[in-house]
Amino acid sequence: MREQDATLQYLSERIDSLSAEYERAKSNTSHLHDQMESAWQSLHDLQEEYREYKEQASYEFQESQYCWSMHDGAGAKEHSENGHLLNEKKAGVSLYLDGAHAKFDSEKSEFDKAVAYQRGIKEQLDQARNEHKLRIEELKAQNLREQIHWKEKSCGRCGATIRYNDTWNHIPNYCKSCKEKMNAEREEREKKKAAEAAKWMEKPCKQCGRTIRYNIEWSNQPNFCPECKEKFEYEKREREKTDAKNLARDVEKLLFTILHGIIFRIIAKIANQNLKKNKKVRRKNKIIKEVRTINFALIIILERMTFILEMINPSTMMGMGM
């Protein structure tokens, strides 16, 4: 018991010493963390400034190209000069970035060392506390910790008998054979999953540049995103509608011309025959009246034909839901 009591005394003193050292390590880690955060904030601010200059310069060069395409030489020159000026500012910020990176790396290295040291002290402290706890349990239980208690249970998969020690932190639910099979099955599933994921790739849409995901096993791999594809289909339908309308209008004009010429030739022929037989003015006026009547009837017929053509027009039929 004296030896055991001496061990407990040693463990208690070691716990006190490690606790004090751990608190000092925590304080130092916190201080270094603040310094690292400050260095990171400075680096982040410079990175943001660099990114803004880069984006602005890119925008100015794009505007310059657009002005050139629009034959605006003055505007293109102005945007180009602005882009070069922004690039110079970006280069200036880049010089400070190197120093900021170096400072952050240095602060982070010191912080990482402090964290590693703190963790080491914590592990020693936890170990000392666990040993102290175990020592007390050994004294109270009179060495029951050294006694081995073996029990049996059935494998959760095949039902085979499993022998285990009730002092283990992790009591198995599966036998060794089943564990190996389950691990092999899990690895196989992960391989299949990785192989399936490798079949999927990305490329930009040829129209708008959006990202398109496609499978390399597809026989017909898309070149356009769904939005652009739908837009193309819509434009195609609109062109088909316009073509159908133009075709109907051309047919209508053609029929009108043909019918108009045929009927008027018939009317003129009849009028000439009647005029030869009777040249009196009264008869002539009567014939003119008949011509006007037939012309009016012709207009009614042509209007009716126009209505019929509109009814058979494909765009009209689509509008009616047919």
JSON list of N, CA and C in Angstrom, two decimals, residues 110-149:
[
{"chain": "A", "resi": 110, "resn": "GLU", "atom": "N", "xyz": [4.82, 29.27, -36.24]},
{"chain": "A", "resi": 110, "resn": "GLU", "atom": "CA", "xyz": [4.95, 29.40, -34.80]},
{"chain": "A", "resi": 110, "resn": "GLU", "atom": "C", "xyz": [3.69, 28.93, -34.08]},
{"chain": "A", "resi": 111, "resn": "PHE", "atom": "N", "xyz": [2.56, 29.26, -34.67]},
{"chain": "A", "resi": 111, "resn": "PHE", "atom": "CA", "xyz": [1.29, 28.83, -34.07]},
{"chain": "A", "resi": 111, "resn": "PHE", "atom": "C", "xyz": [1.16, 27.31, -34.09]},
{"chain": "A", "resi": 112, "resn": "ASP", "atom": "N", "xyz": [1.52, 26.70, -35.23]},
{"chain": "A", "resi": 112, "resn": "ASP", "atom": "CA", "xyz": [1.44, 25.24, -35.33]},
{"chain": "A", "resi": 112, "resn": "ASP", "atom": "C", "xyz": [2.35, 24.56, -34.31]},
{"chain": "A", "resi": 113, "resn": "LYS", "atom": "N", "xyz": [3.54, 25.12, -34.14]},
{"chain": "A", "resi": 113, "resn": "LYS", "atom": "CA", "xyz": [4.45, 24.57, -33.13]},
{"chain": "A", "resi": 113, "resn": "LYS", "atom": "C", "xyz": [3.84, 24.67, -31.73]},
{"chain": "A", "resi": 114, "resn": "ALA", "atom": "N", "xyz": [3.23, 25.83, -31.45]},
{"chain": "A", "resi": 114, "resn": "ALA", "atom": "CA", "xyz": [2.61, 26.03, -30.14]},
{"chain": "A", "resi": 114, "resn": "ALA", "atom": "C", "xyz": [1.45, 25.06, -29.93]},
{"chain": "A", "resi": 115, "resn": "VAL", "atom": "N", "xyz": [0.64, 24.87, -30.99]},
{"chain": "A", "resi": 115, "resn": "VAL", "atom": "CA", "xyz": [-0.48, 23.94, -30.90]},
{"chain": "A", "resi": 115, "resn": "VAL", "atom": "C", "xyz": [0.02, 22.52, -30.66]},
{"chain": "A", "resi": 116, "resn": "ALA", "atom": "N", "xyz": [1.08, 22.14, -31.41]},
{"chain": "A", "resi": 116, "resn": "ALA", "atom": "CA", "xyz": [1.63, 20.80, -31.24]},
{"chain": "A", "resi": 116, "resn": "ALA", "atom": "C", "xyz": [2.17, 20.60, -29.82]},
{"chain": "A", "resi": 117, "resn": "TYR", "atom": "N", "xyz": [2.85, 21.63, -29.30]},
{"chain": "A", "resi": 117, "resn": "TYR", "atom": "CA", "xyz": [3.36, 21.54, -27.93]},
{"chain": "A", "resi": 117, "resn": "TYR", "atom": "C", "xyz": [2.22, 21.45, -26.92]},
{"chain": "A", "resi": 118, "resn": "GLN", "atom": "N", "xyz": [1.17, 22.28, -27.15]},
{"chain": "A", "resi": 118, "resn": "GLN", "atom": "CA", "xyz": [0.02, 22.25, -26.25]},
{"chain": "A", "resi": 118, "resn": "GLN", "atom": "C", "xyz": [-0.66, 20.87, -26.27]},
{"chain": "A", "resi": 119, "resn": "ARG", "atom": "N", "xyz": [-0.78, 20.31, -27.46]},
{"chain": "A", "resi": 119, "resn": "ARG", "atom": "CA", "xyz": [-1.39, 18.98, -27.57]},
{"chain": "A", "resi": 119, "resn": "ARG", "atom": "C", "xyz": [-0.55, 17.92, -26.87]},
{"chain": "A", "resi": 120, "resn": "GLY", "atom": "N", "xyz": [0.77, 18.06, -27.03]},
{"chain": "A", "resi": 120, "resn": "GLY", "atom": "CA", "xyz": [1.65, 17.11, -26.34]},
{"chain": "A", "resi": 120, "resn": "GLY", "atom": "C", "xyz": [1.47, 17.18, -24.83]},
{"chain": "A", "resi": 121, "resn": "ILE", "atom": "N", "xyz": [1.42, 18.42, -24.29]},
{"chain": "A", "resi": 121, "resn": "ILE", "atom": "CA", "xyz": [1.21, 18.58, -22.85]},
{"chain": "A", "resi": 121, "resn": "ILE", "atom": "C", "xyz": [-0.16, 18.02, -22.45]},
{"chain": "A", "resi": 122, "resn": "LYS", "atom": "N", "xyz": [-1.17, 18.27, -23.31]},
{"chain": "A", "resi": 122, "resn": "LYS", "atom": "CA", "xyz": [-2.52, 17.78, -23.00]},
{"chain": "A", "resi": 122, "resn": "LYS", "atom": "C", "xyz": [-2.55, 16.25, -22.97]},
{"chain": "A", "resi": 123, "resn": "GLU", "atom": "N", "xyz": [-1.85, 15.65, -23.91]},
{"chain": "A", "resi": 123, "resn": "GLU", "atom": "CA", "xyz": [-1.80, 14.18, -23.94]},
{"chain": "A", "resi": 123, "resn": "GLU", "atom": "C", "xyz": [-1.12, 13.64, -22.68]},
{"chain": "A", "resi": 124, "resn": "GLN", "atom": "N", "xyz": [-0.05, 14.28, -22.29]},
{"chain": "A", "resi": 124, "resn": "GLN", "atom": "CA", "xyz": [0.64, 13.85, -21.07]},
{"chain": "A", "resi": 124, "resn": "GLN", "atom": "C", "xyz": [-0.26, 14.05, -19.85]},
{"chain": "A", "resi": 125, "resn": "LEU", "atom": "N", "xyz": [-0.99, 15.17, -19.84]},
{"chain": "A", "resi": 125, "resn": "LEU", "atom": "CA", "xyz": [-1.88, 15.45, -18.72]},
{"chain": "A", "resi": 125, "resn": "LEU", "atom": "C", "xyz": [-3.01, 14.44, -18.66]},
{"chain": "A", "resi": 126, "resn": "ASP", "atom": "N", "xyz": [-3.61, 14.16, -19.84]},
{"chain": "A", "resi": 126, "resn": "ASP", "atom": "CA", "xyz": [-4.68, 13.17, -19.88]},
{"chain": "A", "resi": 126, "resn": "ASP", "atom": "C", "xyz": [-4.18, 11.79, -19.47]},
{"chain": "A", "resi": 127, "resn": "GLN", "atom": "N", "xyz": [-2.98, 11.50, -19.93]},
{"chain": "A", "resi": 127, "resn": "GLN", "atom": "CA", "xyz": [-2.41, 10.20, -19.58]},
{"chain": "A", "resi": 127, "resn": "GLN", "atom": "C", "xyz": [-2.18, 10.11, -18.07]},
{"chain": "A", "resi": 128, "resn": "ALA", "atom": "N", "xyz": [-1.65, 11.18, -17.48]},
{"chain": "A", "resi": 128, "resn": "ALA", "atom": "CA", "xyz": [-1.41, 11.18, -16.03]},
{"chain": "A", "resi": 128, "resn": "ALA", "atom": "C", "xyz": [-2.73, 11.07, -15.27]},
{"chain": "A", "resi": 129, "resn": "ARG", "atom": "N", "xyz": [-3.76, 11.75, -15.73]},
{"chain": "A", "resi": 129, "resn": "ARG", "atom": "CA", "xyz": [-5.06, 11.67, -15.07]},
{"chain": "A", "resi": 129, "resn": "ARG", "atom": "C", "xyz": [-5.67, 10.28, -15.21]},
{"chain": "A", "resi": 130, "resn": "ASN", "atom": "N", "xyz": [-5.52, 9.69, -16.38]},
{"chain": "A", "resi": 130, "resn": "ASN", "atom": "CA", "xyz": [-6.03, 8.34, -16.57]},
{"chain": "A", "resi": 130, "resn": "ASN", "atom": "C", "xyz": [-5.29, 7.35, -15.68]},
{"chain": "A", "resi": 131, "resn": "GLU", "atom": "N", "xyz": [-3.97, 7.52, -15.61]},
{"chain": "A", "resi": 131, "resn": "GLU", "atom": "CA", "xyz": [-3.18, 6.63, -14.74]},
{"chain": "A", "resi": 131, "resn": "GLU", "atom": "C", "xyz": [-3.58, 6.81, -13.28]},
{"chain": "A", "resi": 132, "resn": "HIS", "atom": "N", "xyz": [-3.82, 8.06, -12.90]},
{"chain": "A", "resi": 132, "resn": "HIS", "atom": "CA", "xyz": [-4.25, 8.33, -11.51]},
{"chain": "A", "resi": 132, "resn": "HIS", "atom": "C", "xyz": [-5.60, 7.68, -11.24]},
{"chain": "A", "resi": 133, "resn": "LYS", "atom": "N", "xyz": [-6.51, 7.80, -12.21]},
{"chain": "A", "resi": 133, "resn": "LYS", "atom": "CA", "xyz": [-7.83, 7.21, -12.06]},
{"chain": "A", "resi": 133, "resn": "LYS", "atom": "C", "xyz": [-7.75, 5.69, -11.98]},
{"chain": "A", "resi": 134, "resn": "LEU", "atom": "N", "xyz": [-6.95, 5.11, -12.88]},
{"chain": "A", "resi": 134, "resn": "LEU", "atom": "CA", "xyz": [-6.80, 3.67, -12.89]},
{"chain": "A", "resi": 134, "resn": "LEU", "atom": "C", "xyz": [-6.16, 3.17, -11.58]},
{"chain": "A", "resi": 135, "resn": "ARG", "atom": "N", "xyz": [-5.22, 3.97, -11.08]},
{"chain": "A", "resi": 135, "resn": "ARG", "atom": "CA", "xyz": [-4.56, 3.57, -9.83]},
{"chain": "A", "resi": 135, "resn": "ARG", "atom": "C", "xyz": [-5.55, 3.53, -8.68]},
{"chain": "A", "resi": 136, "resn": "ILE", "atom": "N", "xyz": [-6.44, 4.51, -8.63]},
{"chain": "A", "resi": 136, "resn": "ILE", "atom": "CA", "xyz": [-7.47, 4.54, -7.59]},
{"chain": "A", "resi": 136, "resn": "ILE", "atom": "C", "xyz": [-8.40, 3.35, -7.74]},
{"chain": "A", "resi": 137, "resn": "GLU", "atom": "N", "xyz": [-8.78, 3.05, -8.98]},
{"chain": "A", "resi": 137, "resn": "GLU", "atom": "CA", "xyz": [-9.66, 1.91, -9.23]},
{"chain": "A", "resi": 137, "resn": "GLU", "atom": "C", "xyz": [-8.99, 0.60, -8.81]},
{"chain": "A", "resi": 138, "resn": "GLU", "atom": "N", "xyz": [-7.69, 0.52, -9.07]},
{"chain": "A", "resi": 138, "resn": "GLU", "atom": "CA", "xyz": [-6.96, -0.68, -8.67]},
{"chain": "A", "resi": 138, "resn": "GLU", "atom": "C", "xyz": [-6.96, -0.84, -7.15]},
{"chain": "A", "resi": 139, "resn": "LEU", "atom": "N", "xyz": [-6.76, 0.27, -6.46]},
{"chain": "A", "resi": 139, "resn": "LEU", "atom": "CA", "xyz": [-6.76, 0.20, -5.00]},
{"chain": "A", "resi": 139, "resn": "LEU", "atom": "C", "xyz": [-8.13, -0.17, -4.45]},
{"chain": "A", "resi": 140, "resn": "LYS", "atom": "N", "xyz": [-9.19, 0.43, -5.02]},
{"chain": "A", "resi": 140, "resn": "LYS", "atom": "CA", "xyz": [-10.54, 0.18, -4.53]},
{"chain": "A", "resi": 140, "resn": "LYS", "atom": "C", "xyz": [-11.01, -1.22, -4.87]},
{"chain": "A", "resi": 141, "resn": "ALA", "atom": "N", "xyz": [-10.67, -1.69, -6.03]},
{"chain": "A", "resi": 141, "resn": "ALA", "atom": "CA", "xyz": [-11.17, -3.00, -6.48]},
{"chain": "A", "resi": 141, "resn": "ALA", "atom": "C", "xyz": [-10.23, -4.13, -6.12]},
{"chain": "A", "resi": 142, "resn": "GLN", "atom": "N", "xyz": [-9.10, -3.80, -5.49]},
{"chain": "A", "resi": 142, "resn": "GLN", "atom": "CA", "xyz": [-8.13, -4.81, -5.06]},
{"chain": "A", "resi": 142, "resn": "GLN", "atom": "C", "xyz": [-7.70, -5.71, -6.24]},
{"chain": "A", "resi": 143, "resn": "ASN", "atom": "N", "xyz": [-7.13, -5.01, -7.20]},
{"chain": "A", "resi": 143, "resn": "ASN", "atom": "CA", "xyz": [-6.54, -5.66, -8.37]},
{"chain": "A", "resi": 143, "resn": "ASN", "atom": "C", "xyz": [-7.54, -6.39, -9.27]},
{"chain": "A", "resi": 144, "resn": "LEU", "atom": "N", "xyz": [-8.84, -5.98, -9.17]},
{"chain": "A", "resi": 144, "resn": "LEU", "atom": "CA", "xyz": [-9.83, -6.60, -10.07]},
{"chain": "A", "resi": 144, "resn": "LEU", "atom": "C", "xyz": [-9.55, -6.25, -11.54]},
{"chain": "A", "resi": 145, "resn": "ARG", "atom": "N", "xyz": [-8.83, -5.14, -11.75]},
{"chain": "A", "resi": 145, "resn": "ARG", "atom": "CA", "xyz": [-8.53, -4.74, -13.12]},
{"chain": "A", "resi": 145, "resn": "ARG", "atom": "C", "xyz": [-7.68, -5.77, -13.85]},
{"chain": "A", "resi": 146, "resn": "GLU", "atom": "N", "xyz": [-6.86, -6.52, -13.06]},
{"chain": "A", "resi": 146, "resn": "GLU", "atom": "CA", "xyz": [-5.97, -7.50, -13.67]},
{"chain": "A", "resi": 146, "resn": "GLU", "atom": "C", "xyz": [-6.69, -8.81, -14.01]},
{"chain": "A", "resi": 147, "resn": "GLN", "atom": "N", "xyz": [-7.88, -8.98, -13.45]},
{"chain": "A", "resi": 147, "resn": "GLN", "atom": "CA", "xyz": [-8.62, -10.20, -13.74]},
{"chain": "A", "resi": 147, "resn": "GLN", "atom": "C", "xyz": [-9.27, -10.11, -15.12]},
{"chain": "A", "resi": 148, "resn": "ILE", "atom": "N", "xyz": [-9.17, -11.19, -15.81]},
{"chain": "A", "resi": 148, "resn": "ILE", "atom": "CA", "xyz": [-9.70, -11.23, -17.18]},
{"chain": "A", "resi": 148, "resn": "ILE", "atom": "C", "xyz": [-11.08, -11.87, -17.16]},
{"chain": "A", "resi": 149, "resn": "HIS", "atom": "N", "xyz": [-12.03, -11.17, -17.76]},
{"chain": "A", "resi": 149, "resn": "HIS", "atom": "CA", "xyz": [-13.40, -11.67, -17.83]},
{"chain": "A", "resi": 149, "resn": "HIS", "atom": "C", "xyz": [-13.77, -11.89, -19.29]}
]
